[in-house]
Coordinates of C-alpha atoms and ligand atoms in Angstrom, one line a residue:
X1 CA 81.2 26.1 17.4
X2 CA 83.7 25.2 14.9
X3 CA 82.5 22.0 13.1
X4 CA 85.1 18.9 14.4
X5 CA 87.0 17.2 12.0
X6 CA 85.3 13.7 11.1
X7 CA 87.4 10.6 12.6
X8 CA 86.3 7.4 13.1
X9 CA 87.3 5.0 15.9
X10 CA 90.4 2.2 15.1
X11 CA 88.5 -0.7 16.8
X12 CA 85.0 -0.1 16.7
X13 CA 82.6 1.8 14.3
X14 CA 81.1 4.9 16.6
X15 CA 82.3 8.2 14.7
X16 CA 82.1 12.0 15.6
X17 CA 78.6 11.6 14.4
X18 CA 78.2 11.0 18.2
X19 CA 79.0 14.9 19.2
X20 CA 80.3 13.8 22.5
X21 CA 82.9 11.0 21.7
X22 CA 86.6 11.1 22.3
X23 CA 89.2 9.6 21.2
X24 CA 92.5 8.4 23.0
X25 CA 96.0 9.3 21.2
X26 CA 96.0 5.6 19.3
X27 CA 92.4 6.3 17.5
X28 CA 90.2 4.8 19.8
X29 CA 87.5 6.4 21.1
X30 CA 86.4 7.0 24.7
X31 CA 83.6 3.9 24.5
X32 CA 85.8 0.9 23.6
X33 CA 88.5 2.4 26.4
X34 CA 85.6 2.4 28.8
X35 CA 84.3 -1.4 27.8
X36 CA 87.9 -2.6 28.2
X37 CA 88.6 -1.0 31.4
X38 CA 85.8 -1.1 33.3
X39 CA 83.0 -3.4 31.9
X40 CA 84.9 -6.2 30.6
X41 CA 86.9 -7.4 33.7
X42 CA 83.3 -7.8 35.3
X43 CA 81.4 -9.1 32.8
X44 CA 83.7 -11.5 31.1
X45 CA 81.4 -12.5 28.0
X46 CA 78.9 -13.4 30.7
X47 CA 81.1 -16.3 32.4
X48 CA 81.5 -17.3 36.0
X49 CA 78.3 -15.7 37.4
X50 CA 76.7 -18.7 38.1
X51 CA 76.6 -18.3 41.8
X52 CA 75.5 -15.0 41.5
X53 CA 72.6 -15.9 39.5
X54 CA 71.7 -18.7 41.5
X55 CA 71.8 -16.9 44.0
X56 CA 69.5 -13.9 42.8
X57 CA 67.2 -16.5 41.0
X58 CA 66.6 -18.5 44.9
X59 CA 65.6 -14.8 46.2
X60 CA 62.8 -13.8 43.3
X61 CA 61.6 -17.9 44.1
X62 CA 61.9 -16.6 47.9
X63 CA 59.8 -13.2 47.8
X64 CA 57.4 -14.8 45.5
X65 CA 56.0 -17.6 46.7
X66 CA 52.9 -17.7 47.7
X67 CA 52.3 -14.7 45.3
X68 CA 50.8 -15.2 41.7
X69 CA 53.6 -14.2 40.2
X70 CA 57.4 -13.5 41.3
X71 CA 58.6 -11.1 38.1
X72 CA 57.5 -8.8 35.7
X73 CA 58.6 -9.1 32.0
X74 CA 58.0 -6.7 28.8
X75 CA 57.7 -8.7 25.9
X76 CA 57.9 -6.7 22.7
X77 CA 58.4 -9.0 20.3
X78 CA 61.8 -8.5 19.6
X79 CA 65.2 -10.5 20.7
X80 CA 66.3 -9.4 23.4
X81 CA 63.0 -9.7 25.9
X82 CA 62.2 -13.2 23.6
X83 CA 65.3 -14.7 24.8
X84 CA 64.8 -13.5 28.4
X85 CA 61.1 -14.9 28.5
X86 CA 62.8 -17.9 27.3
X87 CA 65.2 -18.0 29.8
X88 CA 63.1 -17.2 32.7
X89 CA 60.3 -19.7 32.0
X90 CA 62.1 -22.7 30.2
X91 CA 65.7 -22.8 31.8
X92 CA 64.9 -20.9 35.3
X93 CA 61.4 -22.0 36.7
X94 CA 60.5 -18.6 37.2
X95 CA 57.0 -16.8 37.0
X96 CA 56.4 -13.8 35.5
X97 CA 53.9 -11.5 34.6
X98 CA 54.2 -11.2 30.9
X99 CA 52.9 -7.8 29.6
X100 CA 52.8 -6.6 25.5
X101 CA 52.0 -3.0 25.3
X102 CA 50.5 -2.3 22.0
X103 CA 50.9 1.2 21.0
X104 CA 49.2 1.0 17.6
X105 CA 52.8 -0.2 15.6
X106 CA 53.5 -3.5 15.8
X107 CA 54.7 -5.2 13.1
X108 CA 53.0 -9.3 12.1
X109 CA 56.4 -10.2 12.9
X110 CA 56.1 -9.0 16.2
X111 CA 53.0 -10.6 16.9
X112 CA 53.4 -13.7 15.3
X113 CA 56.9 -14.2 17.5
X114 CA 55.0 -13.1 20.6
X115 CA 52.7 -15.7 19.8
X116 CA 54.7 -18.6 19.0
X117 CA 56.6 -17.8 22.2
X118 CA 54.2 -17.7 25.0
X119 CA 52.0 -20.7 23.6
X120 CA 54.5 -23.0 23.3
X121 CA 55.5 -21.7 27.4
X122 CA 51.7 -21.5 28.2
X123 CA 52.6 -18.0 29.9
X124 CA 49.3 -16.2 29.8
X125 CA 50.4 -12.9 27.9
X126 CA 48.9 -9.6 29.3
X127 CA 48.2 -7.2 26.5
X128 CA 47.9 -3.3 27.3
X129 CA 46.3 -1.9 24.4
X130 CA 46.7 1.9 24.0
X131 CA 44.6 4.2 23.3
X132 CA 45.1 5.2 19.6
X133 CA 43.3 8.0 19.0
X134 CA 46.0 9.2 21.8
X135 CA 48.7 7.5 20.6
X136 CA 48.5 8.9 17.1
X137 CA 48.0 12.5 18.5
X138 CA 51.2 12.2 20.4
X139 CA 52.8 11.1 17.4
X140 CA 51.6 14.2 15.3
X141 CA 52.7 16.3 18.2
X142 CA 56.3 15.0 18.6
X143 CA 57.0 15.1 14.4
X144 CA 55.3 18.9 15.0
X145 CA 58.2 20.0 17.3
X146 CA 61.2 18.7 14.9
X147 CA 62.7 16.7 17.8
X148 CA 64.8 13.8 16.9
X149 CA 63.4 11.3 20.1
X150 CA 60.3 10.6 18.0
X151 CA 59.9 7.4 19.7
X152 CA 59.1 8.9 22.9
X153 CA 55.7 8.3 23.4
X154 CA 56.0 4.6 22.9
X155 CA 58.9 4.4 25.1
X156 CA 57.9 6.3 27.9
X157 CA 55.0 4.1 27.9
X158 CA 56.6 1.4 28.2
X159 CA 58.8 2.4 31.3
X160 CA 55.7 4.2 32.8
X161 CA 53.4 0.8 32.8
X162 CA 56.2 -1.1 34.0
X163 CA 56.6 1.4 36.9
X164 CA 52.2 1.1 37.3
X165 CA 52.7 -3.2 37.6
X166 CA 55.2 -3.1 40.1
X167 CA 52.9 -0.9 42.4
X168 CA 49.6 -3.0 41.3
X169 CA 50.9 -6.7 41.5
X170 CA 53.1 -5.8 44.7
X171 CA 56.0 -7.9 42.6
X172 CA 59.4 -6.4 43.6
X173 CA 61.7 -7.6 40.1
X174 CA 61.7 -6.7 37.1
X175 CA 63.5 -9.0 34.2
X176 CA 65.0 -6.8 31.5
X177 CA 66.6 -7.5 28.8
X178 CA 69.1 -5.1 28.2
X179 CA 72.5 -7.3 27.8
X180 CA 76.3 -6.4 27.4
X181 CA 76.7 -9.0 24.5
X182 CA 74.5 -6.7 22.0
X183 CA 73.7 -3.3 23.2
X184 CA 76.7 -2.4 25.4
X185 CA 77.8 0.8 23.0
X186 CA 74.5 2.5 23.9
X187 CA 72.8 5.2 21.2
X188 CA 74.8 8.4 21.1
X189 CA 73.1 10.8 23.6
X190 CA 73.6 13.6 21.2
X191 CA 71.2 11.9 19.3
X192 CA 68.6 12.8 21.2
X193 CA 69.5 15.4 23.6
X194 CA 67.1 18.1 23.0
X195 CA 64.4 15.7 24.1
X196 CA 64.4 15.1 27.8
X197 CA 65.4 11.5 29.2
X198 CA 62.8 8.7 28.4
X199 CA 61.1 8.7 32.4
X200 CA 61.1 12.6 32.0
X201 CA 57.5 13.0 32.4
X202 CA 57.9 16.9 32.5
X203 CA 59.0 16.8 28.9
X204 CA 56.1 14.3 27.9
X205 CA 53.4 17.1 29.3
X206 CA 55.5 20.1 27.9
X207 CA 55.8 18.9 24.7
X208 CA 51.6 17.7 24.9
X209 CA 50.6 20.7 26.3
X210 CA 52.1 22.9 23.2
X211 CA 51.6 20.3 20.0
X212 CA 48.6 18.1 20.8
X213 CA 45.3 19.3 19.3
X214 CA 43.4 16.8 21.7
X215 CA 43.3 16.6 25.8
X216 CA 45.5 13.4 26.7
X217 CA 43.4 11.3 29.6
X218 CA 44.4 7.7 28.7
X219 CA 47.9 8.0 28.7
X220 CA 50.2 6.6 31.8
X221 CA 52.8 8.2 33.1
X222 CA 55.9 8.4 35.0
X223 CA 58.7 10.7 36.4
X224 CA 62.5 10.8 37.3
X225 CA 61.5 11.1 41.0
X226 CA 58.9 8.4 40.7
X227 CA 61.1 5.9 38.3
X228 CA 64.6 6.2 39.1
X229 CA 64.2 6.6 43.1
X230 CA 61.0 5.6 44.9
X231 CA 60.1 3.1 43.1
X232 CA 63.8 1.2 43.4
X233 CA 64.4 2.7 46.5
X234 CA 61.4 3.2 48.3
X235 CA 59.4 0.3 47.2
X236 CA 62.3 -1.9 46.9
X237 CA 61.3 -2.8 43.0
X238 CA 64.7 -4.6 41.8
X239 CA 65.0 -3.8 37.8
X240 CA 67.6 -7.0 36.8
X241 CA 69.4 -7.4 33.8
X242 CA 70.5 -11.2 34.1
X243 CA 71.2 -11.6 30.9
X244 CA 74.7 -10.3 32.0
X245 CA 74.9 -13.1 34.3
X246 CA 75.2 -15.7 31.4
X247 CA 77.0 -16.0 28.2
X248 CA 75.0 -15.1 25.5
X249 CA 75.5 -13.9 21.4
X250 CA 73.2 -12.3 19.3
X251 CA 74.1 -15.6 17.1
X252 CA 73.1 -17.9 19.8
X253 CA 69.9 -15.9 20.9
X254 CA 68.9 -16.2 17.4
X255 CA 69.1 -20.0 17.1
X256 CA 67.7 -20.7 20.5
X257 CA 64.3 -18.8 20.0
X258 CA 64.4 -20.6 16.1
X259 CA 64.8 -23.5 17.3
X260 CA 62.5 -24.1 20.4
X261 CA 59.6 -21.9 19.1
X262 CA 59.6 -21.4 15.1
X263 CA 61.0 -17.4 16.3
X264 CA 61.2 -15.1 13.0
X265 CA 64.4 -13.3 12.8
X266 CA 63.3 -9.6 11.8
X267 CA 67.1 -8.0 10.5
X268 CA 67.8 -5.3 12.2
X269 CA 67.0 -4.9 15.7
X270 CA 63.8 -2.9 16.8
X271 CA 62.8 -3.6 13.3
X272 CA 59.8 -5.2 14.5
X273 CA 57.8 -2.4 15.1
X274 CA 56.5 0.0 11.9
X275 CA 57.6 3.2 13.8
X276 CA 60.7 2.5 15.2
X277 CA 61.8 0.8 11.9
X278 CA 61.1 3.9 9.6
X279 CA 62.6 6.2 12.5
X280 CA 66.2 4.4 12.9
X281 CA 65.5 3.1 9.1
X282 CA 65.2 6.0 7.4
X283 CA 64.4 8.9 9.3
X284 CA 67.3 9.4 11.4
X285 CA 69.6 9.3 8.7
X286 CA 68.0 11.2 6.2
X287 CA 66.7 14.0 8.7
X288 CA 69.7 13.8 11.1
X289 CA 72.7 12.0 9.5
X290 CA 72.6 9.3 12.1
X291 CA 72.5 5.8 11.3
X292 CA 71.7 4.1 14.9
X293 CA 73.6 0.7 13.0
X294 CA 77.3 2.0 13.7
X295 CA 76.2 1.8 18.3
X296 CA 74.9 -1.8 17.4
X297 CA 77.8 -3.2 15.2
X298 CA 79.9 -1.5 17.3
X299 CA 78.3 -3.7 20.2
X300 CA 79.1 -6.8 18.2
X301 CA 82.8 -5.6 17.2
X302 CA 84.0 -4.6 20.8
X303 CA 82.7 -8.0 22.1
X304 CA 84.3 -10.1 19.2
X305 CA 81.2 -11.0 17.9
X306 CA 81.9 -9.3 14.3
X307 CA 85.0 -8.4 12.8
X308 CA 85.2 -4.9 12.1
X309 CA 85.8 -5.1 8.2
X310 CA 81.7 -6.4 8.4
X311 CA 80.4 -3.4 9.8
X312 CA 82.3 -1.4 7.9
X313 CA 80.5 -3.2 4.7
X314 CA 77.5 -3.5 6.2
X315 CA 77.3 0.5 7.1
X316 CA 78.3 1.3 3.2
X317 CA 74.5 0.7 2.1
X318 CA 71.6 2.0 4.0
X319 CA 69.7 0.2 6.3
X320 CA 66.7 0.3 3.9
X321 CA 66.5 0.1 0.2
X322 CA 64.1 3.2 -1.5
X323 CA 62.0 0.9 -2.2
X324 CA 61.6 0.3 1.1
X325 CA 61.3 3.3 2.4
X326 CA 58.8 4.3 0.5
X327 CA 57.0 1.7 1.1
X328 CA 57.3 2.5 4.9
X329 CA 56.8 6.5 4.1
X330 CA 53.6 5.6 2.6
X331 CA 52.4 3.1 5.6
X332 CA 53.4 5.4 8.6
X333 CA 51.4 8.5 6.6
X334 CA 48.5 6.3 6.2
X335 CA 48.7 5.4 9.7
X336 CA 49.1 8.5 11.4
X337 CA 46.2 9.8 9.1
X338 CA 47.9 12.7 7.2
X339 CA 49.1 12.8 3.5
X340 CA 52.2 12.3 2.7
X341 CA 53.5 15.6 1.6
X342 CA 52.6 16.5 5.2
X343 CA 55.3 13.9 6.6
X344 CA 57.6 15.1 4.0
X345 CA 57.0 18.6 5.3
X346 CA 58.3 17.4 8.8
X347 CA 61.5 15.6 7.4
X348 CA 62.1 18.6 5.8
X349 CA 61.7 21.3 8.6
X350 CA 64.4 23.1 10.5
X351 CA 65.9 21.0 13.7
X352 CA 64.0 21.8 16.6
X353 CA 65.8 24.7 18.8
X354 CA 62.8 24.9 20.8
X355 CA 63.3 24.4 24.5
X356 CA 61.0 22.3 26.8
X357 CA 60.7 21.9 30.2
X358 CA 62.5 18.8 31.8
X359 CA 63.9 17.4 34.5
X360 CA 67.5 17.0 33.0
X361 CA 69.2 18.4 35.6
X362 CA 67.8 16.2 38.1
X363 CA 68.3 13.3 36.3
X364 CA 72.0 14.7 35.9
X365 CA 72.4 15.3 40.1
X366 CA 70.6 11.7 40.1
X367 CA 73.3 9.6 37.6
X368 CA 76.2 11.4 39.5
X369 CA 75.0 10.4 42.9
X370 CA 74.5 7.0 41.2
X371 CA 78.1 6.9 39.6
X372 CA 79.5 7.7 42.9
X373 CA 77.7 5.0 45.0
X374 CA 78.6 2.9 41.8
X375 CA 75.1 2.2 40.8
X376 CA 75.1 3.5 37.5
X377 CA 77.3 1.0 35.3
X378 CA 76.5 1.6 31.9
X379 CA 78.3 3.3 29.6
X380 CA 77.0 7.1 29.0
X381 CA 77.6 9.7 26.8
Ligands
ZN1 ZN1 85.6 2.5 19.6

C-alpha cells in the first residue's frame, strides 16, 4: 500500500498517524465532523440533562435499597474515576462499591490520591491485588509478541473484574467515568489493531498460550459474548457514563478533587501508573511513531477547552524528557525482572505480523447491530 501523504486536521490535532482518518474537502477530518454532527447537539457541554440524571439517579436509589450497595465504581487513581467517586458519594448520595485493582504498577501518586479520596468520603475501598508473579509473566509475554496494545493485561483485567462484581454483589450499574469533555476523540484504532479488542478474551489466551513461560490460574477473565451481551442484556447490568449528564472540564475536575481532598494532579493523563506512563510516554512513540497526546488535546480543542495553537506547542516536545525516560526504562526493567538490554531488544524488534486468534469479527457483527439499534454512540475508528 502506497504510503498516504501526511495532513493534519484544520480544527483539531488527529493526523494520518491514525491510518483510518479522513478528511472532508475543508481539512477537517472525519472525527471533528462526527462530534459536531452527531455528539454535540446531544450532549451540549453536558447542559440540560438534569431531569435525565435525576431521573436515572432515583432508579439506582430504587433497585438498591435494601442492598449493601447500589453501584459499582473502579477507582484507579486517576481523574476521571476520582471525580466520578466524588460525584457519586458527595453531590449524589449514592452507594457504591469502590474497587482498586492493583496490578503490580501503581504509581505513589495513585495511591496517595486514592487515599486522600475515599477517607475523607469514608467509602471503604476494596482492593483486588493481582497476582504478580502472573502479572509480570503476562507482561513479558505481550512485549515477546511485538504487539503495540501492551497494556492489555491490565486492562482486560479491569473490565473482566468489573464484569465478576456485577454477577457477585447482584448490583445492576456500573459508574464509569468515561466523559465527552476529555476523552471524546478516542485513541486511533490503528494503534492497536493487531491486538484484539480489550474484552477479547480469545486473544488474552492465544497470546498466553504461545508467550507465557508459566501456567496462568489466578488471572480473571472475560469475553465479547460474556461482556458486551449477557451481562448488559441478560443480567440487566447498566454500565452509565453520567459524567455526560453534567457539565464538566478537565479544568474544573482538577480543582474540585484539589480542593475538597488535597488530589495530586499527575500531568498527563494515565500517567499515574508506571506502565502505562512509559508505554504512551515513551514507548509508543519511539517504537510506533504514535504520540497518544494529539486524541487527548484534540479532546480538549474540539470542546473549546484549549485553543489549538496550545496543542500544537505542547505536541512540539515529547511527552517525556530523556531523562525521564530513562529513568522510567530503567524502573519498568527492574520491575519486570529482565536487564535492560533485553527491553531494548523488544523496542527494537520487527512489528508484530503474527496473527492471533480473536473474536474481532464478532465484536464487528456486535458494534454494527449496536449502531443500528443506536446503542453504540461513541465515536470509532
Ligand atoms: Zn479534527
Amino acid at each position: 500500500m502506497a504510503r498516504r501523504q501526511y495532513q493534519i486536521c484544520k480544527c483539531c490535532v488527529m493526523d494520518t498517524t491514525d491510518e483510518y482518518i479522513s478528511f472532508d474537502e475543508n481539512g477537517v477530518c472525519s472525527r471533528c465532523n462526527e462530534y459536531r454532527q452527531r455528539i454535540l447537539p446531544e450532549w451540549n457541554y453536558g447542559k440540560g440533562h438534569e431531569k435525565e440524571l435525576e431521573s436515572l439517579l432515583a432508579e439506582i436509589k430504587r433497585k438498591g435499597s435494601g442492598k449493601k450497595y447500589d453501584c459499582i465504581l473502579g477507582l484507579s487513581g486517576g481523574l476521571d474515576s476520582s471525580y466520578m467517586l466524588h460525584l457519586a458519594v458527595k453531590e449524589w448520595g449514592l452507594r457504591p462499591f469502590v474497587f482498586h485493582i492493583n496490578a503490580g504498577w501503581n504509581l505513589p501518586v495513585a495511591e496517595e490520591n486514592i487515599r486522600r479520596i475515599t477517607d475523607k468520603l469514608g467509602v471503604k475501598l476494596h482492593v483486588e491485588n493481582m497476582n504478580w508473579d502472573e502479572m509480570r509473566e503476562m507482561q513479558l509475554a505481550w512485549f515477546r509478541t511485538g504487539l503495540e496494545n501492551l497494556d492489555s493485561p491490565q486492562d482486560h483485567a479491569f473490565i473482566a473484574l468489573i464484569d465478576r462484581y456485577s454477577r457477585e454483589l447482584g448490583v445492576k450499574y456500573i459508574l464509569n467515568g468515561y466523559n465527552i469533555s476529555t476523552e471524546i476523540v478516542a485513541d486511533p484504532e490503528s494503534w492497536g489493531k493487531d491486538g484484539g479488542p480489550t474484552g477479547d478474551g480469545t486473544f488474552m489466551k492465544d497470546v498466553i498460550k504461545k508467550y507465557c513461560r508459566i501456567p496462568i490460574k489466578d488471572y480473571t477473565f472475560t469475553n465479547g459474548f460474556k461482556h458486551k451481551f449477557w451481562i448488559p442484556y441478560i443480567l440487566g447490568v447498566k454500565t452509565l457514563k453520567p459524567l455526560n449528564l453534567v457539565p464538566v472540564t478537565r479544568h474544573q475536575m482538577v480543582e474540585v478533587l484539589k480542593e475538597e481532598y488535597g488530589y495530586i494532579p499527575y500531568g498527563q493523563k494515565h500517567f499515574e501508573d508506571l506502565l502505562t506512563k512509559f508505554l504512551e510516554g515513551y514507548w509508543m512513540p519511539t517504537r510506533f511513531g504514535h504520540d497518544i497526546r494529539r486524541a487527548q488535546l484534540s479532546s480538549l480543542v474540539v470542546t473549546g477547552q484549549m485553543e489549538r495553537e496550545e496543542a500544537l506547542k505542547i505536541l512540539e516536545r515529547p511527552p517525556l524528557s530523556e531523562e525521564e525516560s530513562k529513568k522510567l526504562f530503567t524502573e519498568v526493567a527492574k520491575r519486570l525482572e529482565i536487564t535492560e538490554e533485553e527491553l531494548m531488544s523488544f523496542h527494537d524488534m520487527p512489528k508484530c505480523t503474527e496473527k492471533f486468534k480473536s473474536q474481532e469479527k464478532l465484536y464487528n457483527l456486535g458494534i454494527r447491530l449496536y449502531e443500528i439499534l443506536g446503542i453504540e454512540k461513541r465515536i470509532r475508528k
